[in-house]
XYZ file of C-alpha atoms in Angstrom:
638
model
C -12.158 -35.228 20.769
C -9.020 -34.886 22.799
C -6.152 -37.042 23.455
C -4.514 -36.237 26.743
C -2.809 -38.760 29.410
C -2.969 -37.577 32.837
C 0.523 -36.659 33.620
C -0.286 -32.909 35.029
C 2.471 -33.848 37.288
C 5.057 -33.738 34.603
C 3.142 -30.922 32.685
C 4.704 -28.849 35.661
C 7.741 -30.188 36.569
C 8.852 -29.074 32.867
C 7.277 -26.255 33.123
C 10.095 -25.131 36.177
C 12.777 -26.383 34.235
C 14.623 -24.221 32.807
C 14.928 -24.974 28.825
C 18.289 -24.691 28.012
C 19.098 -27.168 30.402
C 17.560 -29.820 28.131
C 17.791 -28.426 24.897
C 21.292 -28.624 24.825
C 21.055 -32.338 24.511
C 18.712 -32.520 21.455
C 16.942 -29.595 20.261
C 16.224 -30.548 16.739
C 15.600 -33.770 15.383
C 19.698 -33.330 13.778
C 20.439 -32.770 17.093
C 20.566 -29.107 16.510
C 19.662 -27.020 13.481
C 23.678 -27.478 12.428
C 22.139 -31.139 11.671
C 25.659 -32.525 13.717
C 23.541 -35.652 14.898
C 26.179 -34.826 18.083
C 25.925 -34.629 21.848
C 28.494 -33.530 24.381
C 26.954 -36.314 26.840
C 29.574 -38.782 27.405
C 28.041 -40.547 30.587
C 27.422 -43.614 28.790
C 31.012 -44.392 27.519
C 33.455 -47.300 26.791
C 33.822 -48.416 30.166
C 30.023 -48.896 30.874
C 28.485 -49.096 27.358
C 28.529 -53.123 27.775
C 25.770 -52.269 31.046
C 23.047 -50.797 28.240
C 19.910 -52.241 28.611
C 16.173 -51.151 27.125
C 14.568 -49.002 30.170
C 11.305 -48.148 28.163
C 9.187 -48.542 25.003
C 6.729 -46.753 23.776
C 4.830 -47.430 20.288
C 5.049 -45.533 17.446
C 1.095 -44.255 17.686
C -0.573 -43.678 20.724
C -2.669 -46.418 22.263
C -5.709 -43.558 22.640
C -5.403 -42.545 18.843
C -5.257 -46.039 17.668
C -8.819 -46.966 19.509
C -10.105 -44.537 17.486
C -8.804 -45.011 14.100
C -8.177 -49.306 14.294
C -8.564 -49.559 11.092
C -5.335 -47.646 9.932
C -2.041 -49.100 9.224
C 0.773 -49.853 11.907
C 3.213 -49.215 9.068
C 6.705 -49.883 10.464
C 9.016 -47.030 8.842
C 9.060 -44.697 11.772
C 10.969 -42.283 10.130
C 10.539 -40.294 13.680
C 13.581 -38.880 15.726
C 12.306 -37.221 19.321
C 13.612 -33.870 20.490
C 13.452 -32.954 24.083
C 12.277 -29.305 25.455
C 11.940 -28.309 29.693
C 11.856 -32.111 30.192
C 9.687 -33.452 28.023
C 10.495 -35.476 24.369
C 8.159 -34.162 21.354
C 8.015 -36.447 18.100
C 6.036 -37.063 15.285
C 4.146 -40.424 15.635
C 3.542 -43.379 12.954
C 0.902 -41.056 11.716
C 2.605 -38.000 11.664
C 0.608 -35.861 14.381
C 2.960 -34.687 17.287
C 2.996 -37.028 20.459
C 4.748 -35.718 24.142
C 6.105 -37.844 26.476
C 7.807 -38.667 29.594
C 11.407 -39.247 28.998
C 12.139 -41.522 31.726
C 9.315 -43.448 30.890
C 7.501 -42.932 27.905
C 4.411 -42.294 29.220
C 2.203 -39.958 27.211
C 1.852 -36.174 28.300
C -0.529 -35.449 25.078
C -1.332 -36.334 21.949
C -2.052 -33.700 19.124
C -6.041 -33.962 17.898
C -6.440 -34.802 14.505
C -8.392 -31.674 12.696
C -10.336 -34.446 11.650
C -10.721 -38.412 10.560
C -9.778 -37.836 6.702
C -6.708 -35.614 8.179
C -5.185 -38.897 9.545
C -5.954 -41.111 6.599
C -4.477 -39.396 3.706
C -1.354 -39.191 5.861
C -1.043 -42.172 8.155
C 3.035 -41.866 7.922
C 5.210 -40.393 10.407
C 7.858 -37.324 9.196
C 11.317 -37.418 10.763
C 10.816 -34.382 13.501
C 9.055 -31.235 14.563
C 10.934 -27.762 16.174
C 9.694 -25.442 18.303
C 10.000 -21.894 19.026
C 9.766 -19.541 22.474
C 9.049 -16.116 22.561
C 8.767 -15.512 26.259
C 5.683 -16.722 27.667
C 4.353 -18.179 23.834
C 6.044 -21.605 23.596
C 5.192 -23.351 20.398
C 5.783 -27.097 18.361
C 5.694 -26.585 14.993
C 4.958 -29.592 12.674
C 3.884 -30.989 9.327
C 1.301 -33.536 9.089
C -1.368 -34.068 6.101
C -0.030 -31.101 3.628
C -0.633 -28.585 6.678
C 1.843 -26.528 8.569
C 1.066 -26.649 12.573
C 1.818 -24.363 15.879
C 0.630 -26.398 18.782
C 0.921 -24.779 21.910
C 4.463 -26.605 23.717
C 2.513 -27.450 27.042
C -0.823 -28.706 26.263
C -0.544 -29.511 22.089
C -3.368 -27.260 21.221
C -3.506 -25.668 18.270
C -2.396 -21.864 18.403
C -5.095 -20.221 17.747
C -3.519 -16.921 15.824
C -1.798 -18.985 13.470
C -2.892 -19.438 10.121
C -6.452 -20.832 10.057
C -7.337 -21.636 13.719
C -3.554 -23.229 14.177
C -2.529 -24.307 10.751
C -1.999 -23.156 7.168
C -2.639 -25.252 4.086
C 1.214 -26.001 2.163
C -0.654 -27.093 -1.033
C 0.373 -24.788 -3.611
C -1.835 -23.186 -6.347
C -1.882 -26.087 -9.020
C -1.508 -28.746 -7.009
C -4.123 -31.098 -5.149
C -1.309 -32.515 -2.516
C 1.359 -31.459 -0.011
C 4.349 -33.831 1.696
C 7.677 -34.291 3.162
C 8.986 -36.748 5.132
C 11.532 -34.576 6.443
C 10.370 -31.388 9.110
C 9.788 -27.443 9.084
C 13.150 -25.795 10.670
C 12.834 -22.542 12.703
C 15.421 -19.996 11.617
C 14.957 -17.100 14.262
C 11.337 -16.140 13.869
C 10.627 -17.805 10.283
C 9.413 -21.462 9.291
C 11.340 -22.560 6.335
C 9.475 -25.563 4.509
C 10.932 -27.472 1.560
C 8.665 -30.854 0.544
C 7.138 -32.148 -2.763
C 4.352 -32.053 -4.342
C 1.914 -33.619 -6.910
C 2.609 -32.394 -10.568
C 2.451 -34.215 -13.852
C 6.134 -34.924 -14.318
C 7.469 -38.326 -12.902
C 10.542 -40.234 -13.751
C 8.944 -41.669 -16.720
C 7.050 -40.309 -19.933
C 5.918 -36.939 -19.145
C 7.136 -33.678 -17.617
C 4.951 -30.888 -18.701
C 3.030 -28.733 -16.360
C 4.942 -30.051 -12.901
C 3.508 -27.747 -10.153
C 6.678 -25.956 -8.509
C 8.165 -28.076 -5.574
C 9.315 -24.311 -3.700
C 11.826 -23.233 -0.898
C 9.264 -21.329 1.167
C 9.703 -19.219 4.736
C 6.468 -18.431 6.792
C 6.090 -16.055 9.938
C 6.341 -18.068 13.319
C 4.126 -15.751 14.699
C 1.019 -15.662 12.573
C 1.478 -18.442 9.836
C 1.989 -15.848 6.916
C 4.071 -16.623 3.846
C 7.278 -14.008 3.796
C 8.457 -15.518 0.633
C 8.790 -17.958 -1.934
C 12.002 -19.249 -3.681
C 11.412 -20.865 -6.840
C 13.487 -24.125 -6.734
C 13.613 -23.739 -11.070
C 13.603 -20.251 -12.047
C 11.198 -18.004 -13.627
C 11.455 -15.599 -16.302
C 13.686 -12.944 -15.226
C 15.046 -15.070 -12.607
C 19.064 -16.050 -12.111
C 19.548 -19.691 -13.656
C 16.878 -19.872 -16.745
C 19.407 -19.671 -19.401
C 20.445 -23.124 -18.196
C 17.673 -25.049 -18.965
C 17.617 -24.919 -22.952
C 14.663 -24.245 -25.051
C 12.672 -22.329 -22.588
C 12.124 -25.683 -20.602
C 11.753 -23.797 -17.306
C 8.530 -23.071 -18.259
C 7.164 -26.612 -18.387
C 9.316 -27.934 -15.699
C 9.146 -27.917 -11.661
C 9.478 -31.303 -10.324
C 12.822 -30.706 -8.117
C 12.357 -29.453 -4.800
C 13.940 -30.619 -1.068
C 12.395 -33.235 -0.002
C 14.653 -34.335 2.990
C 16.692 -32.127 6.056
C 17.520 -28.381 6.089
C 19.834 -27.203 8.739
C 20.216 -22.964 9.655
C 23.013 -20.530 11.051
C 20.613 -17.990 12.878
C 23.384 -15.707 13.816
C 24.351 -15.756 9.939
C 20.583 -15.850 8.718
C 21.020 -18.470 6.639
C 19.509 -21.437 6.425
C 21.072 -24.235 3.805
C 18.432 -26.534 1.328
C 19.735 -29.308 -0.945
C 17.815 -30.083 -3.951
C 16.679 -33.324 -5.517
C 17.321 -34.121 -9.540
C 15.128 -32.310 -11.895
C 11.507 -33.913 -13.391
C 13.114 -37.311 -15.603
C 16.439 -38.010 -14.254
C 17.615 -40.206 -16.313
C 16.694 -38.445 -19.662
C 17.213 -34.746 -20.119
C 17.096 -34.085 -23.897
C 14.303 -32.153 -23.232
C 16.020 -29.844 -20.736
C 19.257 -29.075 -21.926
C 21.310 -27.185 -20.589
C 22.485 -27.609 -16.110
C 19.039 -26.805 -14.939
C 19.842 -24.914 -11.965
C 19.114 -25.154 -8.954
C 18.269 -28.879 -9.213
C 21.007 -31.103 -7.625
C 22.484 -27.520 -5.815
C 22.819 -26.734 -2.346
C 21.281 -23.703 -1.982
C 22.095 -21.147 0.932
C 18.850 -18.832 1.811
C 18.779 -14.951 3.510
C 15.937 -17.239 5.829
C 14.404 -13.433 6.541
C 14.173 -12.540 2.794
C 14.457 -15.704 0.586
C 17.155 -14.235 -1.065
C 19.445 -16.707 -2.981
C 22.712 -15.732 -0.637
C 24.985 -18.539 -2.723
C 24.319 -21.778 -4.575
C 26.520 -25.158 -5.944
C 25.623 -27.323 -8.012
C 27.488 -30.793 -7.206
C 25.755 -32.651 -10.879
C 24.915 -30.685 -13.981
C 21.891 -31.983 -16.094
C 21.446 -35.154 -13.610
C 20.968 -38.405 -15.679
C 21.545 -40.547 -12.344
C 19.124 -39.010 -10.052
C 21.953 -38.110 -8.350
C 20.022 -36.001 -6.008
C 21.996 -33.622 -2.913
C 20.066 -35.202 -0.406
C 21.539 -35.875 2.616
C 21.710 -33.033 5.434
C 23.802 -30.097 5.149
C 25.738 -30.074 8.617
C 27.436 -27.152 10.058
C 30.656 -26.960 12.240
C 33.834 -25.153 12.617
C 36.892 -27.046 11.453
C 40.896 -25.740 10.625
C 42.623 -25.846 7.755
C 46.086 -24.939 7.420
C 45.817 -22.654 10.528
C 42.551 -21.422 10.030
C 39.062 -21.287 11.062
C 36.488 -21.957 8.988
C 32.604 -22.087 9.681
C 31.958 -24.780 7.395
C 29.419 -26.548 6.067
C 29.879 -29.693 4.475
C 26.957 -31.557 1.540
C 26.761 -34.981 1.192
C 25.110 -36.236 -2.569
C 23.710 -39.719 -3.093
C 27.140 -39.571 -5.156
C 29.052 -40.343 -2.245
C 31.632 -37.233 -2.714
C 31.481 -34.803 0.755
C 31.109 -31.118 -0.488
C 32.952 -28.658 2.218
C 31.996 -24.740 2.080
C 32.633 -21.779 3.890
C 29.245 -21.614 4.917
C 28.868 -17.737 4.604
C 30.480 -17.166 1.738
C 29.661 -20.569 -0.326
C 33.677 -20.900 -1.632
C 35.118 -24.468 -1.604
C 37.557 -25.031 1.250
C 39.193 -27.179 -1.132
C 39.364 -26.959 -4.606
C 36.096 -28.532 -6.650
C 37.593 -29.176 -10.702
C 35.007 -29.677 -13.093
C 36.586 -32.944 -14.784
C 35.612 -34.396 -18.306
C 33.140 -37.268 -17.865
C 31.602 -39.548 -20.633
C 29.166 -38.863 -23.411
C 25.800 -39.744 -23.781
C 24.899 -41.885 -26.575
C 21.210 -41.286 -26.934
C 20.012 -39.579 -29.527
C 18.914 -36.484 -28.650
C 20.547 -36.144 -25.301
C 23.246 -34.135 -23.844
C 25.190 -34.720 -21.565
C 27.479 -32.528 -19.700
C 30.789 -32.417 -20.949
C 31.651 -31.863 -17.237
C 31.144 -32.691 -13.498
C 32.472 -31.333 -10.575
C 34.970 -33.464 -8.503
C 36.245 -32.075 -4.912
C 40.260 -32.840 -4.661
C 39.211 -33.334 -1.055
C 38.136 -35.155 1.028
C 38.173 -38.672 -1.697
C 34.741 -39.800 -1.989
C 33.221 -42.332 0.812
C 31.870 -44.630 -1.133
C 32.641 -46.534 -4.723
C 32.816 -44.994 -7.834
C 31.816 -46.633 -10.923
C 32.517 -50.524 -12.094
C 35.443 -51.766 -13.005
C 36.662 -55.604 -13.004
C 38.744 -54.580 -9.849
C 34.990 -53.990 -8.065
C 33.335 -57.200 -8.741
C 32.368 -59.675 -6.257
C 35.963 -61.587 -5.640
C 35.452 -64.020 -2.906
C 35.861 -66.979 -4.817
C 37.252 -67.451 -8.481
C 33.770 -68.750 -9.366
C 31.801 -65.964 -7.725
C 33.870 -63.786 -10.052
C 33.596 -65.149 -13.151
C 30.065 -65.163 -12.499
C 29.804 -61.471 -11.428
C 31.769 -60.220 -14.602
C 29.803 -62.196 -16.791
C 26.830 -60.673 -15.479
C 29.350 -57.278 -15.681
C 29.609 -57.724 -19.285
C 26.313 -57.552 -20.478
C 25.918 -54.020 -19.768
C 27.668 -50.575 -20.560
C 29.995 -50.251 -17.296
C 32.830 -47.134 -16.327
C 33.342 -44.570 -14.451
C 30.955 -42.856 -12.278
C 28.877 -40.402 -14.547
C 28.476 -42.837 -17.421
C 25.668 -42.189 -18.556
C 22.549 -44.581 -19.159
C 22.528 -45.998 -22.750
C 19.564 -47.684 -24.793
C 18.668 -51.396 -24.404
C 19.525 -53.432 -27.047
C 17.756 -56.342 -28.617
C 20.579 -57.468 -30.705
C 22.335 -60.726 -29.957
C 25.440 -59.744 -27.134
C 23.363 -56.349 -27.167
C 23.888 -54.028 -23.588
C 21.059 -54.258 -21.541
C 21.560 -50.489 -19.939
C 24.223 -48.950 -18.159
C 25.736 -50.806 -14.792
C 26.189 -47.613 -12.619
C 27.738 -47.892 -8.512
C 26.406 -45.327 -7.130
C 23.322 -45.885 -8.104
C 19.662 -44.039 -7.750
C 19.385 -45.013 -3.940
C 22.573 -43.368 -3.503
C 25.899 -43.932 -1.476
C 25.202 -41.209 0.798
C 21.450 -40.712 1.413
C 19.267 -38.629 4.190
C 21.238 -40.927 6.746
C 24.230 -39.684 5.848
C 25.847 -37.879 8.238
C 27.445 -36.515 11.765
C 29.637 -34.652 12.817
C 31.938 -34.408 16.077
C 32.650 -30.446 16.649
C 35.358 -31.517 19.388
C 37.773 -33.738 16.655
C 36.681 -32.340 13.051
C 35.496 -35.470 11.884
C 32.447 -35.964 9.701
C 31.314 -40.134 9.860
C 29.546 -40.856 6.651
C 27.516 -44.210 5.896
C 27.193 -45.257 2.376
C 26.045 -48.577 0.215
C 27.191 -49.931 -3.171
C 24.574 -51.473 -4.762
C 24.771 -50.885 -8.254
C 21.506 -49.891 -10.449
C 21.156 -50.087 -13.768
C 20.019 -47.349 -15.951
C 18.168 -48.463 -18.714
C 16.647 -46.528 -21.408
C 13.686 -47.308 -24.245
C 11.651 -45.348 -26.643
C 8.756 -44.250 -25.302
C 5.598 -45.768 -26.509
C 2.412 -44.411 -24.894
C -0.054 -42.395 -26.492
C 0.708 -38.986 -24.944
C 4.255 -39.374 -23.528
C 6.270 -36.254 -24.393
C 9.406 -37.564 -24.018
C 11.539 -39.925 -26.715
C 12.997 -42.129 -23.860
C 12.169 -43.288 -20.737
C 13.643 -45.942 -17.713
C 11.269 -48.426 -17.181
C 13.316 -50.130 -14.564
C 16.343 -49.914 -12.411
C 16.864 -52.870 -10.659
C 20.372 -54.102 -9.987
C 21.155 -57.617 -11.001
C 22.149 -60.427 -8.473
C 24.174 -63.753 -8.208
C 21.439 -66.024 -6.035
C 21.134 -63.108 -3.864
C 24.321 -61.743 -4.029
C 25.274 -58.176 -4.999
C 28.034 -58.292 -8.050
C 29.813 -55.932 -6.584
C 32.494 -57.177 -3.875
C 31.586 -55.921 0.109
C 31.506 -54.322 2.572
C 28.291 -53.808 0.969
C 27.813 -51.107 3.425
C 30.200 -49.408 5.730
C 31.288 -45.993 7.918
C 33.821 -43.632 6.625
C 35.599 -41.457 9.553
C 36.436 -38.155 7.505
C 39.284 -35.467 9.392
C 37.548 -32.067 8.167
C 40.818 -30.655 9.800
C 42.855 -32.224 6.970
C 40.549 -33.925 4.480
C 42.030 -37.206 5.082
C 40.333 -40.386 5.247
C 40.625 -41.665 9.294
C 39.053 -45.687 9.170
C 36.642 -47.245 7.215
C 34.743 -50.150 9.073
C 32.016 -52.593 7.739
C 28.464 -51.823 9.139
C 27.275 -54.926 9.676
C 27.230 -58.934 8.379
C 24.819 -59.150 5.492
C 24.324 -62.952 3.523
C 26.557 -64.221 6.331
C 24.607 -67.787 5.848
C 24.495 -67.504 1.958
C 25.402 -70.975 0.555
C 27.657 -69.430 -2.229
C 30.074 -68.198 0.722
C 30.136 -71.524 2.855
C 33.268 -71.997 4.599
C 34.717 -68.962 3.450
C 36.842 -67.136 6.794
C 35.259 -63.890 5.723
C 35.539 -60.111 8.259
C 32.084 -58.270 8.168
C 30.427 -57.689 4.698
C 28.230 -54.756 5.956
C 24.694 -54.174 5.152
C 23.582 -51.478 2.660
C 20.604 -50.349 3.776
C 19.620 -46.551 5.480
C 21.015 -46.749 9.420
C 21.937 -43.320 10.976
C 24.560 -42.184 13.445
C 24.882 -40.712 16.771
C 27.966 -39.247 17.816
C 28.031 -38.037 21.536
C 31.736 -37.029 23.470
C 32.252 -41.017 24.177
C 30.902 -43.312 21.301
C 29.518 -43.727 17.984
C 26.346 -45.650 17.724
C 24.983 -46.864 14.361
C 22.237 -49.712 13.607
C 22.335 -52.118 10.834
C 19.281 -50.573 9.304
C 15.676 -51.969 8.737
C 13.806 -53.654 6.097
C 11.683 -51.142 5.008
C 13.759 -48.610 3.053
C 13.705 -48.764 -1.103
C 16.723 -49.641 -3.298
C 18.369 -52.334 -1.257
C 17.495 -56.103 -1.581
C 15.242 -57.502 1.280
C 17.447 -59.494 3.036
C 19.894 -56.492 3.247
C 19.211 -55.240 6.613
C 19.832 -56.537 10.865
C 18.432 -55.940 13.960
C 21.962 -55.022 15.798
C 22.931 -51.525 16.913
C 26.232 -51.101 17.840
C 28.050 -48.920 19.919
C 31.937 -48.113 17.819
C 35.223 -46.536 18.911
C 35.195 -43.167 17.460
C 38.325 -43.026 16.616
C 39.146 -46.059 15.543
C 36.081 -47.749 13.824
C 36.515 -50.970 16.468
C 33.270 -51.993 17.730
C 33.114 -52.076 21.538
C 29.095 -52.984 22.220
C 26.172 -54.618 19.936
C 22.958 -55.460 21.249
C 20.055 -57.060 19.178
C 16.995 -54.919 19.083
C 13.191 -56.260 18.095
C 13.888 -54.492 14.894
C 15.958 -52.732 12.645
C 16.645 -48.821 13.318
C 14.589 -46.809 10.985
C 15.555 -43.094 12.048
C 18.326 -41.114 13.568
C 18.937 -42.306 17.478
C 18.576 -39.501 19.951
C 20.278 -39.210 23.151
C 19.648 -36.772 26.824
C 20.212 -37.060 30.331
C 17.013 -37.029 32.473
C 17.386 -36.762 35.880
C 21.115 -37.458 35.911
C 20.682 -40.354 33.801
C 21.917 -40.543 30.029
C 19.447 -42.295 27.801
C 19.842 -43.346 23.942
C 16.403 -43.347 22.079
C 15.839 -44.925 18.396
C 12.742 -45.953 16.551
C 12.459 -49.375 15.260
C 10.416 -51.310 12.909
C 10.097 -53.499 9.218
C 7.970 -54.849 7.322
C 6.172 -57.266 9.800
C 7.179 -55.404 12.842
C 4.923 -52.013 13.699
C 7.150 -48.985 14.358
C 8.374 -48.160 17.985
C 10.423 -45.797 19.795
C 13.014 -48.023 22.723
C 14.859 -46.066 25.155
C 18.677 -47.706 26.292
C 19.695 -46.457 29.387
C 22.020 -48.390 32.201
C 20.083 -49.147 34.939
């Protein structure tokens, strides 16, 4: 069956168009494989932004594949950012399969075919981009869908026939009986780097035995071929085993990337950050700093070869995964240039590298942090703590970070404070207690969701500075001895949840906010609330309160004029429901003041996008929630 609209006339109007002149805008689904989530376009600015208005929608699956598969979800987590290539914007849809289409309208120039009905079912959920690749007359998308790896040709969205099998090749790994990742393939020169998990028998509970590896891999662009395979825990003979303790590399491979990778093709490198190994919040049986979970790990993208690795947590206990994109750009320090790239972790500290060489363009100390009191476990004695920049988010819980607004709301938080172990960040989680006044786990900000998560970051190449969103929502880590028949571990979490006050998060707002970062200097610029979150809450009636923020998962744009931001949708894990708004907002660079909000349908649930079309500058974001089917809207002034 094929899915094509009739737009023939924009088929070759983009095919005279020369593609630089559009892929400068937005290339990749970061913006550009140095995941800056920057344009230069500064068309829509200060003076106009006020004039914004929605020029086009378009939902988040095709009208032509949803008569044929009605009885599939509409789920609304578009995860989905558009790129745009000779005039024409390529994203994956709600499903996942690659849609064109026309960016001053919308309108569909194809659809890619489903290889078939159970293709579409077992994935039914969209990824956050494709790439593409030209090699003179051979234009290619490349995409992930359904645990398969795609080249669809760039004009039509047929499947490249030389590639793989008929136009795809199967990512399921020996072992394992599934594929995914919500992220996207990245195109380093003429290789297809893939991170993405898959189904093994650890989880973050009883077992961990027998995990299949979650694997760094690189495939040829040209015919689908794997090049190479980096093992994301080591094998015998391999750099890193002697840091997981009694041979438990051999049992263990649940870590892996499972969000954004970002490339220097003139270096050859392309940059992966890796989640928390199998159990994150009990390691005794993996002791030792189990590389390369937690690490950012810098790839030869030709060879696989490890080029350099850091590891920003050693034996994670927090799930404090490095997950957020690796983003490249040139900053100075103290008179010099540096190509730099700079690692956000769920942590909320900003990790900044020379990105060939891997060495710490400031300092990193590895600082004493506190003991684990579980039998069995150990922690590390150590973490490492960059002098600069200071984190972007809160660290630990202290009386000074409770919820302060009113003497009541207070006494209320630290009572709820004191029932569990609390400190600073890398305290590690503790047992349960059933005694009376017993700790009921280990109070933690950040938590498992993160500060920093796969929204966080962008960067502005022109000023140096690096805009980071984070949330403080505590979590509580919560230990128990194991019970099941067949676990083969001593403890395990059964829950995380973080404890309220009617609603209210203990810890004292903004509940979410931006951090401006100087890269230049490693100073601090503004921090603004995102947001207004339990504005109407009884417990803060008549209370002359600024912004509160909203901790959910919203993503910037930077161009050359504005920052734009959204509170954030409904739909993303770790947050409580009411945490999220409808609002995206249009800020002052360089000072954090808002200048423009609009209320959109739904909350933003990817990174916005932004290109100029026929001398017009338009700002594209996906929206959606829980009740509200995914969409992409278009902002452009009239």
């Amino acid at each position: 069956m094929r899915f094509r609209a009739a737009l023939c006339v924009v088929c070759l109007a983009a095919a005279l168009i020369p593609g630089d002149t559009f892929a400068q805008s937005w290339s990749y689904f970061g913006a550009d494989k140095a995941f800056t989530r920057y344009s230069g376009l500064g068309q829509i600015n200060e003076d106009n932004v006020d004039a914004l208005t929605v020029l086009w929608r378009r939902p988040g699956v095709d009208g032509s594949l949803r008569n044929v598969f009605p009885e599939l979800p509409l789920r609304g987590n578009l995860r989905s950012t558009p790129i745009i290539v000779d005039g024409v914007l390529y994203a994956p849809n709600g499903w996942g399969l690659v849609e064109a289409f026309d960016p001053g309208t919308g309108e569909t120039v194809w659809v890619q075919d489903p290889w078939d009905s159970s293709e579409v079912a077992v994935s039914a959920q969209s990824t956050r981009g494709v790439d593409y690749w030209v090699d003179g007359s051979d234009r290619r998308i490349i995409s992930i869908t359904g645990g398969y790896l795609y080249a669809l040709d760039l004009a039509t969205g047929d499947p490249i026939e030389s590639f793989g099998e008929a136009g795809r090749v199967s990512l399921v790994p020996p072992g394992a009986t599934r594929f995914s990742w919500t992220s996207g393939a990245i195109v380093v020169n003429d290789v297809i780097v893939t991170g993405g998990t898959v189904d093994g028998a650890g989880d973050s509970g009883m077992t961990w035995r027998g995990s299949t590896s979650e694997d760094v891999r690189g495939y040829d662009v040209r015919t689908g071929d794997l090049l190479w395979t980096f093992h994301s825990v080591p094998r015998e003979g391999e750099l890193g085993t002697d840091t997981w303790g009694n041979d438990s590399w051999r049992y263990s491979g649940d870590l892996g990337s499972w969000c954004c990778l970002s490339a220097d093709e003139e270096l050859g490198i392309v940059y992966v950050p890796l989640t928390a190994p199998t159990a994150a919040y009990y390691g005794g049986h993996r002791p030792g700093y189990n590389l390369f979970s937690n690490s950012l790990l810098a790839l030869n993208a030709e060879s696989g070869e490890r080029v350099w690795h850091f590891q920003t947590v050693h034996h994670d206990l927090w799930e404090y995964d490095a997950v957020g994109p690796p983003t490249l750009g040139e900053i100075t320090v103290n008179g010099r240039t540096i190509r730099a790239v700079m690692q956000p972790s769920k942590t909320g500290f900003l990790y900044v590298f020379n990105r060939e060489t891997g060495e710490p363009v400031w300092p990193i100390e590895e600082r004493l942090v506190p003991a684990s009191t579980v039998p069995g476990e150990t922690a590390s004695p150590t973490q490492p703590f960059p002098t600069k920049p200071e984190p972007f988010a809160r660290h630990g819980i202290m009386d000074e970070d409770l919820l302060d607004l009113t003497p009541e709301l207070y006494a209320r938080a630290k009572a709820v404070a004191d029932s569990f172990v609390t400190g600073p960040i890398f305290t590690p989680p503790s047992i349960v207690s059933d005694d009376p006044g017993g700790k009921k786990g280990t109070l933690v900000v950040p938590g498992s969701w993160g500060s920093g998560n796969w929204n966080t970051g962008a960067f502005d190449p022109e000023t140096g500075y690096y805009y980071a969103f984070s949330a403080t929502i505590p979590r509580v880590y919560r230990l128990e001895r194991t019970a099941r028949p067949g676990a083969e571990m001593e403890y395990w979490s059964p829950s995380r949840e973080a404890p309220y006050i009617d609603g209210l998060p203990i810890t004292k707002p903004p509940w979410g906010r931006i951090t401006a970062i100087d890269l230049n200097s490693g100073d601090h610029v503004w921090m603004a609330a995102n947001g207004d979150a339990h504005r109407g809450h009884p417990l803060l009636a008549g209370l002359d309160l600024p912004p509160l923020g909203i901790a959910t998962r919203p993503t910037a744009l930077v161009t050359k004029t504005l920052l734009f931001i959204g509170d954030g949708a409904n739909i993303f894990g770790g947050t409580h429901p009411e945490m999220w708004g409808r609002v995206f907002r249009a800020y002052d660079k360089a000072t954090g003041d808002v200048i423009w909000e609009t209320e959109l349908t739904a909350g933003t649930t990817s990174g916005p996008m932004t290109y100029l079309h026929e001398g017009k500058q338009y700002v594209v974001v996906a929206i959606g929630g829980r009740d509200e089917p995914g969409e992409w809207v278009a902002l452009g002034i009239p």
